[in-house]
mmCIF file of C-alpha atoms and ligand atoms in Angstrom:
data_model
loop_
_atom_site.group_PDB
_atom_site.id
_atom_site.type_symbol
_atom_site.label_atom_id
_atom_site.label_comp_id
_atom_site.label_asym_id
_atom_site.label_seq_id
_atom_site.Cartn_x
_atom_site.Cartn_y
_atom_site.Cartn_z
ATOM 1 C CA UNK A 29 101.689 147.068 126.368
ATOM 2 C CA UNK A 30 104.296 144.335 126.607
ATOM 3 C CA UNK A 31 107.963 145.159 126.537
ATOM 4 C CA UNK A 32 109.355 143.470 123.418
ATOM 5 C CA UNK A 33 112.782 142.340 124.581
ATOM 6 C CA UNK A 34 113.094 138.833 123.159
ATOM 7 C CA UNK A 35 114.595 137.933 119.785
ATOM 8 C CA UNK A 36 114.388 134.489 118.237
ATOM 9 C CA UNK A 37 117.278 134.056 115.869
ATOM 10 C CA UNK A 38 117.248 131.403 113.190
ATOM 11 C CA UNK A 39 120.798 130.267 112.488
ATOM 12 C CA UNK A 40 120.078 128.116 109.465
ATOM 13 C CA UNK A 41 117.034 127.083 107.425
ATOM 14 C CA UNK A 42 118.264 123.544 106.801
ATOM 15 C CA UNK A 43 117.516 120.582 108.953
ATOM 16 C CA UNK A 44 118.666 116.997 109.322
ATOM 17 C CA UNK A 45 115.059 115.904 109.977
ATOM 18 C CA UNK A 46 112.006 116.090 107.755
ATOM 19 C CA UNK A 47 109.284 116.367 110.375
ATOM 20 C CA UNK A 48 105.970 115.762 108.722
ATOM 21 C CA UNK A 49 104.457 118.927 110.186
ATOM 22 C CA UNK A 50 107.400 121.127 109.302
ATOM 23 C CA UNK A 51 109.527 120.016 106.343
ATOM 24 C CA UNK A 52 107.685 117.029 104.926
ATOM 25 C CA UNK A 53 109.469 114.672 102.595
ATOM 26 C CA UNK A 54 108.532 115.104 98.984
ATOM 27 C CA UNK A 55 108.313 118.889 99.310
ATOM 28 C CA UNK A 56 111.188 120.701 97.678
ATOM 29 C CA UNK A 57 112.749 123.464 99.720
ATOM 30 C CA UNK A 58 114.918 126.135 98.188
ATOM 31 C CA UNK A 59 117.565 126.282 100.850
ATOM 32 C CA UNK A 60 119.531 129.428 101.405
ATOM 33 C CA UNK A 61 123.032 129.572 100.034
ATOM 34 C CA UNK A 62 125.839 130.035 102.521
ATOM 35 C CA UNK A 63 126.387 133.617 101.378
ATOM 36 C CA UNK A 64 122.716 134.399 101.999
ATOM 37 C CA UNK A 65 122.990 133.564 105.705
ATOM 38 C CA UNK A 66 123.840 136.317 108.126
ATOM 39 C CA UNK A 67 127.426 135.780 109.232
ATOM 40 C CA UNK A 68 128.330 135.557 112.919
ATOM 41 C CA UNK A 69 129.846 139.009 112.644
ATOM 42 C CA UNK A 70 126.677 140.477 111.144
ATOM 43 C CA UNK A 71 124.546 138.781 113.755
ATOM 44 C CA UNK A 72 126.649 140.067 116.626
ATOM 45 C CA UNK A 73 126.671 143.537 115.163
ATOM 46 C CA UNK A 74 122.888 143.536 114.900
ATOM 47 C CA UNK A 75 122.496 142.241 118.439
ATOM 48 C CA UNK A 76 124.944 144.707 119.929
ATOM 49 C CA UNK A 77 124.293 147.830 117.886
ATOM 50 C CA UNK A 78 120.632 147.478 116.909
ATOM 51 C CA UNK A 79 118.713 145.224 119.271
ATOM 52 C CA UNK A 80 120.380 145.786 122.615
ATOM 53 C CA UNK A 81 120.075 149.574 122.480
ATOM 54 C CA UNK A 82 116.337 149.017 121.860
ATOM 55 C CA UNK A 83 116.050 146.985 125.051
ATOM 56 C CA UNK A 84 116.402 143.424 123.720
ATOM 57 C CA UNK A 85 118.195 141.296 126.292
ATOM 58 C CA UNK A 86 116.850 137.777 125.725
ATOM 59 C CA UNK A 87 117.776 135.627 122.765
ATOM 60 C CA UNK A 88 116.911 132.169 121.490
ATOM 61 C CA UNK A 89 118.839 130.380 118.767
ATOM 62 C CA UNK A 90 116.730 128.203 116.538
ATOM 63 C CA UNK A 91 116.312 127.147 112.915
ATOM 64 C CA UNK A 92 116.009 124.827 110.926
ATOM 65 C CA UNK A 93 118.358 122.880 113.109
ATOM 66 C CA UNK A 94 120.713 125.331 114.846
ATOM 67 C CA UNK A 95 123.287 122.686 115.755
ATOM 68 C CA UNK A 96 123.947 122.207 112.036
ATOM 69 C CA UNK A 97 125.541 125.622 111.923
ATOM 70 C CA UNK A 98 129.319 125.337 112.136
ATOM 71 C CA UNK A 99 130.772 127.201 115.098
ATOM 72 C CA UNK A 100 127.497 127.441 116.998
ATOM 73 C CA UNK A 101 129.285 127.171 120.376
ATOM 74 C CA UNK A 102 131.526 130.107 119.494
ATOM 75 C CA UNK A 103 128.476 132.175 118.606
ATOM 76 C CA UNK A 104 126.812 131.139 121.861
ATOM 77 C CA UNK A 105 129.941 132.221 123.724
ATOM 78 C CA UNK A 106 130.010 135.593 122.002
ATOM 79 C CA UNK A 107 126.328 136.357 122.723
ATOM 80 C CA UNK A 108 126.470 135.006 126.284
ATOM 81 C CA UNK A 109 129.425 137.215 127.108
ATOM 82 C CA UNK A 110 127.696 140.461 126.126
ATOM 83 C CA UNK A 111 126.912 142.312 129.350
ATOM 84 C CA UNK A 112 123.337 143.113 128.292
ATOM 85 C CA UNK A 113 122.474 139.466 127.609
ATOM 86 C CA UNK A 114 120.109 138.389 130.344
ATOM 87 C CA UNK A 115 118.978 135.173 128.806
ATOM 88 C CA UNK A 116 120.216 132.919 126.026
ATOM 89 C CA UNK A 117 118.624 129.650 124.988
ATOM 90 C CA UNK A 118 118.467 127.251 122.088
ATOM 91 C CA UNK A 119 115.781 125.064 120.510
ATOM 92 C CA UNK A 120 117.129 121.898 118.930
ATOM 93 C CA UNK A 121 115.931 118.549 117.679
ATOM 94 C CA UNK A 122 118.693 117.053 119.843
ATOM 95 C CA UNK A 123 120.224 114.779 117.221
ATOM 96 C CA UNK A 124 123.662 116.414 117.374
ATOM 97 C CA UNK A 125 123.394 117.422 121.007
ATOM 98 C CA UNK A 126 125.150 114.661 122.968
ATOM 99 C CA UNK A 127 128.647 115.439 121.676
ATOM 100 C CA UNK A 128 128.102 119.216 121.880
ATOM 101 C CA UNK A 129 126.226 119.606 125.165
ATOM 102 C CA UNK A 130 129.264 120.251 127.347
ATOM 103 C CA UNK A 131 130.818 122.665 124.840
ATOM 104 C CA UNK A 132 127.585 124.657 124.619
ATOM 105 C CA UNK A 133 127.281 124.758 128.396
ATOM 106 C CA UNK A 134 130.889 125.854 128.786
ATOM 107 C CA UNK A 135 130.257 128.588 126.226
ATOM 108 C CA UNK A 136 127.591 130.025 128.517
ATOM 109 C CA UNK A 137 124.345 128.393 127.401
ATOM 110 C CA UNK A 138 122.122 127.384 130.312
ATOM 111 C CA UNK A 139 118.660 126.946 128.859
ATOM 112 C CA UNK A 140 117.702 124.409 126.250
ATOM 113 C CA UNK A 141 114.530 123.182 124.544
ATOM 114 C CA UNK A 142 114.673 119.807 122.878
ATOM 115 C CA UNK A 143 111.907 118.581 120.619
ATOM 116 C CA UNK A 144 110.641 115.143 121.580
ATOM 117 C CA UNK A 145 107.316 114.184 120.065
ATOM 118 C CA UNK A 146 107.310 110.565 121.105
ATOM 119 C CA UNK A 147 108.839 108.066 123.520
ATOM 120 C CA UNK A 148 108.312 105.311 121.011
ATOM 121 C CA UNK A 149 111.121 105.024 118.483
ATOM 122 C CA UNK A 150 108.860 103.883 115.629
ATOM 123 C CA UNK A 151 106.382 106.704 116.132
ATOM 124 C CA UNK A 152 109.252 109.143 116.528
ATOM 125 C CA UNK A 153 110.879 108.042 113.267
ATOM 126 C CA UNK A 154 107.540 108.215 111.511
ATOM 127 C CA UNK A 155 107.100 111.831 112.646
ATOM 128 C CA UNK A 156 110.603 112.959 111.748
ATOM 129 C CA UNK A 157 110.478 111.211 108.379
ATOM 130 C CA UNK A 158 113.302 108.787 109.085
ATOM 131 C CA UNK A 159 113.495 105.490 107.235
ATOM 132 C CA UNK A 160 116.916 104.287 108.296
ATOM 133 C CA UNK A 161 118.259 103.244 111.668
ATOM 134 C CA UNK A 162 116.143 104.763 114.402
ATOM 135 C CA UNK A 163 117.225 108.183 115.560
ATOM 136 C CA UNK A 164 115.300 108.131 118.807
ATOM 137 C CA UNK A 165 118.248 106.787 120.809
ATOM 138 C CA UNK A 166 120.477 109.702 119.777
ATOM 139 C CA UNK A 167 117.835 112.172 120.861
ATOM 140 C CA UNK A 168 117.427 110.439 124.195
ATOM 141 C CA UNK A 169 121.211 110.482 124.660
ATOM 142 C CA UNK A 170 121.196 114.170 123.802
ATOM 143 C CA UNK A 171 118.546 114.802 126.474
ATOM 144 C CA UNK A 172 120.505 112.774 129.036
ATOM 145 C CA UNK A 173 123.705 114.622 128.138
ATOM 146 C CA UNK A 174 121.986 117.990 128.548
ATOM 147 C CA UNK A 175 120.648 116.837 131.901
ATOM 148 C CA UNK A 176 124.053 115.601 133.162
ATOM 149 C CA UNK A 177 125.822 118.727 132.014
ATOM 150 C CA UNK A 178 123.402 120.771 134.090
ATOM 151 C CA UNK A 179 121.099 122.611 131.663
ATOM 152 C CA UNK A 180 118.317 124.144 133.671
ATOM 153 C CA UNK A 181 115.614 124.612 132.682
ATOM 154 C CA UNK A 182 115.609 121.673 130.342
ATOM 155 C CA UNK A 183 112.426 121.773 128.308
ATOM 156 C CA UNK A 184 110.987 119.123 126.050
ATOM 157 C CA UNK A 185 108.756 120.381 123.237
ATOM 158 C CA UNK A 186 105.971 118.088 122.089
ATOM 159 C CA UNK A 187 103.826 118.898 119.074
ATOM 160 C CA UNK A 188 100.627 116.977 119.630
ATOM 161 C CA UNK A 189 99.295 115.250 116.546
ATOM 162 C CA UNK A 190 95.919 113.559 116.773
ATOM 163 C CA UNK A 191 96.050 109.848 116.146
ATOM 164 C CA UNK A 192 99.848 109.864 115.954
ATOM 165 C CA UNK A 193 101.253 110.729 119.383
ATOM 166 C CA UNK A 194 98.339 112.001 121.478
ATOM 167 C CA UNK A 195 98.042 108.620 123.202
ATOM 168 C CA UNK A 196 101.476 109.326 124.731
ATOM 169 C CA UNK A 197 100.492 112.520 126.515
ATOM 170 C CA UNK A 198 100.467 110.914 129.944
ATOM 171 C CA UNK A 199 103.809 109.153 129.438
ATOM 172 C CA UNK A 200 105.387 112.386 128.294
ATOM 173 C CA UNK A 201 103.869 114.362 131.159
ATOM 174 C CA UNK A 202 105.152 111.690 133.580
ATOM 175 C CA UNK A 203 108.739 112.642 132.662
ATOM 176 C CA UNK A 204 108.259 115.726 134.830
ATOM 177 C CA UNK A 205 107.503 113.759 137.994
ATOM 178 C CA UNK A 206 110.982 112.573 138.980
ATOM 179 C CA UNK A 207 113.113 114.970 137.012
ATOM 180 C CA UNK A 208 113.303 118.693 136.990
ATOM 181 C CA UNK A 209 112.238 118.693 133.336
ATOM 182 C CA UNK A 210 109.590 120.834 131.745
ATOM 183 C CA UNK A 211 107.373 119.343 129.093
ATOM 184 C CA UNK A 212 105.688 121.800 126.763
ATOM 185 C CA UNK A 213 102.747 120.587 124.713
ATOM 186 C CA UNK A 214 102.360 122.659 121.558
ATOM 187 C CA UNK A 215 99.156 122.772 119.562
ATOM 188 C CA UNK A 216 99.858 121.645 116.028
ATOM 189 C CA UNK A 217 99.628 124.582 113.645
ATOM 190 C CA UNK A 218 98.530 124.501 110.014
ATOM 191 C CA UNK A 219 101.801 125.981 108.893
ATOM 192 C CA UNK A 220 104.134 124.308 106.458
ATOM 193 C CA UNK A 221 102.038 121.195 105.986
ATOM 194 C CA UNK A 222 98.679 122.101 107.402
ATOM 195 C CA UNK A 223 96.490 119.572 105.701
ATOM 196 C CA UNK A 224 98.773 116.708 106.657
ATOM 197 C CA UNK A 225 96.507 115.399 109.327
ATOM 198 C CA UNK A 226 93.347 116.171 107.394
ATOM 199 C CA UNK A 227 90.109 116.095 109.286
ATOM 200 C CA UNK A 228 91.805 115.027 112.481
ATOM 201 C CA UNK A 229 92.944 118.629 112.913
ATOM 202 C CA UNK A 230 94.591 119.506 116.188
ATOM 203 C CA UNK A 231 93.939 118.831 119.850
ATOM 204 C CA UNK A 232 93.361 121.746 122.168
ATOM 205 C CA UNK A 233 95.480 122.363 125.237
ATOM 206 C CA UNK A 234 92.311 122.307 127.274
ATOM 207 C CA UNK A 235 91.647 118.753 126.200
ATOM 208 C CA UNK A 236 95.224 117.711 127.024
ATOM 209 C CA UNK A 237 95.080 119.396 130.420
ATOM 210 C CA UNK A 238 91.897 117.534 131.159
ATOM 211 C CA UNK A 239 93.513 114.185 130.378
ATOM 212 C CA UNK A 240 96.454 114.918 132.659
ATOM 213 C CA UNK A 241 94.231 116.329 135.411
ATOM 214 C CA UNK A 242 92.096 113.196 135.372
ATOM 215 C CA UNK A 243 95.182 111.031 135.897
ATOM 216 C CA UNK A 244 97.088 112.970 138.546
ATOM 217 C CA UNK A 245 95.426 116.298 139.160
ATOM 218 C CA UNK A 246 97.133 119.525 138.122
ATOM 219 C CA UNK A 247 98.006 122.653 140.029
ATOM 220 C CA UNK A 248 98.968 125.984 138.585
ATOM 221 C CA UNK A 249 102.715 126.200 138.758
ATOM 222 C CA UNK A 250 104.526 128.758 140.853
ATOM 223 C CA UNK A 251 107.321 128.520 138.325
ATOM 224 C CA UNK A 252 105.944 130.765 135.625
ATOM 225 C CA UNK A 253 107.849 131.181 132.408
ATOM 226 C CA UNK A 254 108.109 134.451 130.527
ATOM 227 C CA UNK A 255 106.862 132.743 127.377
ATOM 228 C CA UNK A 256 103.433 131.949 125.961
ATOM 229 C CA UNK A 257 102.993 128.654 127.849
ATOM 230 C CA UNK A 258 100.397 128.205 130.566
ATOM 231 C CA UNK A 259 102.362 126.298 133.162
ATOM 232 C CA UNK A 260 101.061 123.633 135.572
ATOM 233 C CA UNK A 261 102.463 120.979 137.833
ATOM 234 C CA UNK A 262 101.461 117.441 138.614
ATOM 235 C CA UNK A 263 101.182 117.527 142.417
ATOM 236 C CA UNK A 264 104.567 116.656 143.927
ATOM 237 C CA UNK A 265 106.366 116.654 140.563
ATOM 238 C CA UNK A 266 109.815 118.174 140.266
ATOM 239 C CA UNK A 267 109.177 119.642 136.828
ATOM 240 C CA UNK A 268 106.242 121.294 135.085
ATOM 241 C CA UNK A 269 103.895 120.740 132.190
ATOM 242 C CA UNK A 270 103.130 123.688 129.971
ATOM 243 C CA UNK A 271 100.673 124.260 127.174
ATOM 244 C CA UNK A 272 101.244 126.498 124.198
ATOM 245 C CA UNK A 273 97.851 127.160 122.738
ATOM 246 C CA UNK A 274 98.351 129.363 119.730
ATOM 247 C CA UNK A 275 95.423 127.716 117.938
ATOM 248 C CA UNK A 276 92.818 127.775 120.676
ATOM 249 C CA UNK A 277 93.793 131.032 122.354
ATOM 250 C CA UNK A 278 95.135 134.289 121.079
ATOM 251 C CA UNK A 279 98.065 135.339 123.217
ATOM 252 C CA UNK A 280 99.163 138.139 120.915
ATOM 253 C CA UNK A 281 98.569 140.694 123.657
ATOM 254 C CA UNK A 282 101.274 138.943 125.726
ATOM 255 C CA UNK A 283 103.730 138.777 122.822
ATOM 256 C CA UNK A 284 107.213 139.940 123.720
ATOM 257 C CA UNK A 285 109.199 138.750 120.730
ATOM 258 C CA UNK A 286 110.446 139.368 117.225
ATOM 259 C CA UNK A 287 111.978 136.842 114.857
ATOM 260 C CA UNK A 288 115.082 137.116 112.739
ATOM 261 C CA UNK A 289 115.355 134.598 109.920
ATOM 262 C CA UNK A 290 118.673 133.049 108.911
ATOM 263 C CA UNK A 291 118.756 135.330 105.859
ATOM 264 C CA UNK A 292 118.187 138.422 107.926
ATOM 265 C CA UNK A 293 114.463 139.162 107.662
ATOM 266 C CA UNK A 294 113.103 140.625 110.851
ATOM 267 C CA UNK A 295 109.434 139.822 111.294
ATOM 268 C CA UNK A 296 107.122 141.014 114.029
ATOM 269 C CA UNK A 297 104.995 137.872 114.293
ATOM 270 C CA UNK A 298 105.301 134.152 113.557
ATOM 271 C CA UNK A 299 102.333 134.198 111.215
ATOM 272 C CA UNK A 300 102.326 137.735 110.030
ATOM 273 C CA UNK A 301 104.990 139.356 107.922
ATOM 274 C CA UNK A 302 103.519 142.835 107.917
ATOM 275 C CA UNK A 303 106.268 145.410 108.073
ATOM 276 C CA UNK A 304 109.103 142.911 107.953
ATOM 277 C CA UNK A 305 112.545 144.348 107.227
ATOM 278 C CA UNK A 306 115.488 142.859 105.385
ATOM 279 C CA UNK A 307 118.309 143.620 107.797
ATOM 280 C CA UNK A 308 120.932 141.750 105.810
ATOM 281 C CA UNK A 309 120.382 143.902 102.723
ATOM 282 C CA UNK A 310 120.519 146.997 104.895
ATOM 283 C CA UNK A 311 123.778 145.932 106.559
ATOM 284 C CA UNK A 312 125.402 144.892 103.312
ATOM 285 C CA UNK A 313 124.326 148.127 101.618
ATOM 286 C CA UNK A 314 126.365 149.934 104.247
ATOM 287 C CA UNK A 315 123.373 151.536 105.974
ATOM 288 C CA UNK A 316 124.464 152.635 109.422
ATOM 289 C CA UNK A 317 123.313 150.596 112.394
ATOM 290 C CA UNK A 318 121.782 153.792 113.792
ATOM 291 C CA UNK A 319 119.481 153.997 110.753
ATOM 292 C CA UNK A 320 118.699 150.265 110.914
ATOM 293 C CA UNK A 321 117.881 150.713 114.577
ATOM 294 C CA UNK A 322 115.410 153.441 113.604
ATOM 295 C CA UNK A 323 113.658 151.066 111.152
ATOM 296 C CA UNK A 324 113.408 148.414 113.851
ATOM 297 C CA UNK A 325 112.050 150.987 116.284
ATOM 298 C CA UNK A 326 109.311 151.831 113.751
ATOM 299 C CA UNK A 327 108.427 148.161 113.432
ATOM 300 C CA UNK A 328 108.253 147.879 117.209
ATOM 301 C CA UNK A 329 105.824 150.771 117.231
ATOM 302 C CA UNK A 330 103.384 149.019 114.912
ATOM 303 C CA UNK A 331 103.904 145.544 116.388
ATOM 304 C CA UNK A 332 100.946 145.701 118.816
ATOM 305 C CA UNK A 333 98.589 146.034 115.836
ATOM 306 C CA UNK A 334 100.053 143.006 114.068
ATOM 307 C CA UNK A 335 98.825 139.622 115.180
ATOM 308 C CA UNK A 336 98.023 136.026 114.328
ATOM 309 C CA UNK A 337 94.374 136.481 113.656
ATOM 310 C CA UNK A 338 94.814 139.206 111.084
ATOM 311 C CA UNK A 339 97.667 137.567 109.267
ATOM 312 C CA UNK A 340 99.019 138.535 105.892
ATOM 313 C CA UNK A 341 96.400 139.145 103.287
ATOM 314 C CA UNK A 342 96.446 136.383 100.706
ATOM 315 C CA UNK A 343 97.639 133.646 103.024
ATOM 316 C CA UNK A 344 94.722 131.441 103.757
ATOM 317 C CA UNK A 345 95.078 127.916 104.999
ATOM 318 C CA UNK A 346 98.748 127.182 104.550
ATOM 319 C CA UNK A 347 101.271 129.843 105.297
ATOM 320 C CA UNK A 348 103.953 130.734 102.843
ATOM 321 C CA UNK A 349 106.987 129.944 105.007
ATOM 322 C CA UNK A 350 107.458 126.899 107.214
ATOM 323 C CA UNK A 351 108.561 127.082 110.831
ATOM 324 C CA UNK A 352 112.015 125.948 109.720
ATOM 325 C CA UNK A 353 112.260 128.936 107.375
ATOM 326 C CA UNK A 354 110.904 131.502 109.826
ATOM 327 C CA UNK A 355 112.764 130.170 112.841
ATOM 328 C CA UNK A 356 110.131 128.555 115.009
HETATM 329 N N1 LIG B 5 114.865 122.059 114.682
HETATM 330 C C1 LIG B 5 114.644 122.530 115.983
HETATM 331 C C2 LIG B 5 113.586 121.714 116.694
HETATM 332 O O1 LIG B 5 112.854 120.981 116.039
HETATM 333 O O2 LIG B 5 113.490 121.845 117.914
HETATM 334 C C3 LIG B 5 114.322 124.010 116.061
HETATM 335 C C4 LIG B 5 113.400 124.576 115.025
HETATM 336 S S1 LIG B 5 111.731 123.954 115.069
HETATM 337 C C5 LIG B 5 111.014 124.835 113.719
HETATM 338 C C6 LIG B 5 111.111 124.766 116.535
HETATM 339 C C7 LIG B 5 109.852 124.182 117.091
HETATM 340 O O3 LIG B 5 108.797 124.395 116.186
HETATM 341 C C8 LIG B 5 109.908 122.683 117.368
HETATM 342 O O4 LIG B 5 109.588 122.440 118.722
HETATM 343 C C9 LIG B 5 108.856 122.132 116.446
HETATM 344 O O5 LIG B 5 108.252 120.996 116.988
HETATM 345 C C10 LIG B 5 107.897 123.306 116.293
HETATM 346 N N2 LIG B 5 107.058 123.226 115.091
HETATM 347 C C11 LIG B 5 107.445 123.075 113.809
HETATM 348 N N3 LIG B 5 106.386 123.046 112.972
HETATM 349 C C12 LIG B 5 105.284 123.162 113.753
HETATM 350 C C13 LIG B 5 103.870 123.201 113.503
HETATM 351 N N4 LIG B 5 103.382 123.082 112.275
HETATM 352 N N5 LIG B 5 103.040 123.366 114.565
HETATM 353 C C14 LIG B 5 103.530 123.492 115.819
HETATM 354 N N6 LIG B 5 104.839 123.471 116.124
HETATM 355 C C15 LIG B 5 105.711 123.299 115.114
HETATM 356 FE FE1 LIG B 6 113.717 120.167 111.551
HETATM 357 FE FE2 LIG B 6 112.785 121.199 113.790
HETATM 358 FE FE3 LIG B 6 111.382 121.382 111.499
HETATM 359 FE FE4 LIG B 6 111.645 119.025 112.626
HETATM 360 S S1 LIG B 6 110.602 120.825 113.516
HETATM 361 S S2 LIG B 6 111.955 119.474 110.443
HETATM 362 S S3 LIG B 6 113.624 119.140 113.513
HETATM 363 S S4 LIG B 6 113.296 122.349 111.924
#
């Protein structure tokens, strides 16, 4: 059985983008009120007194868009400085990154994932639901800033959408040749806005791998991540290409993570809420962290039986919460 030692923490459910596969325009979201979010103090208390004693040592900050949360660098600093923290990373859309990259690095952050679905500004804006001045340039500046500051690994997340950005696979993979960057191709999931791309569905990692292999060849990478990606390298490339295949493969048996939403719900699986616990209510009701720890321990015990394929009864097709609400 896998050691579950990795917690993905959503800092906020809001976002400054409206990606068509995540928070599509025209859909109304009931955003959390400020007082519904876990405070920094509550978060740190949970990390230190509940999760770390249970063996959690790796943390990722996500959202919504985590850089929208005021004081994110201070929170990064506080988590990074805990002696039991072995790994701290962030997933961001990169829009607010350029001016904050150095501050985040100085606070102790070393690993970063930036979402970049296209190298073409029009396609990019179409995906993120932007109708004003293109935002692509800001993202690219954010990536460059993260690179200059020294983030390593620097990963670029690409959700592959048939007929929208799949023709760019080779260009995106080519970013790994000269730079020590890691491109991660993610199979599009029918969560949030599953019928968006209709019959075109999703493209399997196997198919993508084949396209890249035909162009350059691919070798299995020696640099293996601890995450769900299958990692490869274009021969001679500095970086890697990885494939996250949650649709075509079940990697639940390798799962090492839990997810904490911005409003304090701890869930054992991205697509399965079975057993989830409201940690914010527990904290605010004055329940001791020892008792909360016991509840989390119970959830850890049943986690191996909870998986993607047998997701919550009643949720067919679309899932009830989007990635932005769960903390993708
Ligand atoms: N806002 C940040 C960002 O976009 O990087 C962090 C949160 S976002 C929910 C985390 C990741 O989930 C992003 O890489 C995004 O592309 C991915 N994601 C969102 N909805 C998805 C879907 N329906 N299928 C696959 N990946 C998805
Ligand atoms: Fe925002 Fe990230 Fe969702 Fe896009 S994928 S809408 S950037 S939370």
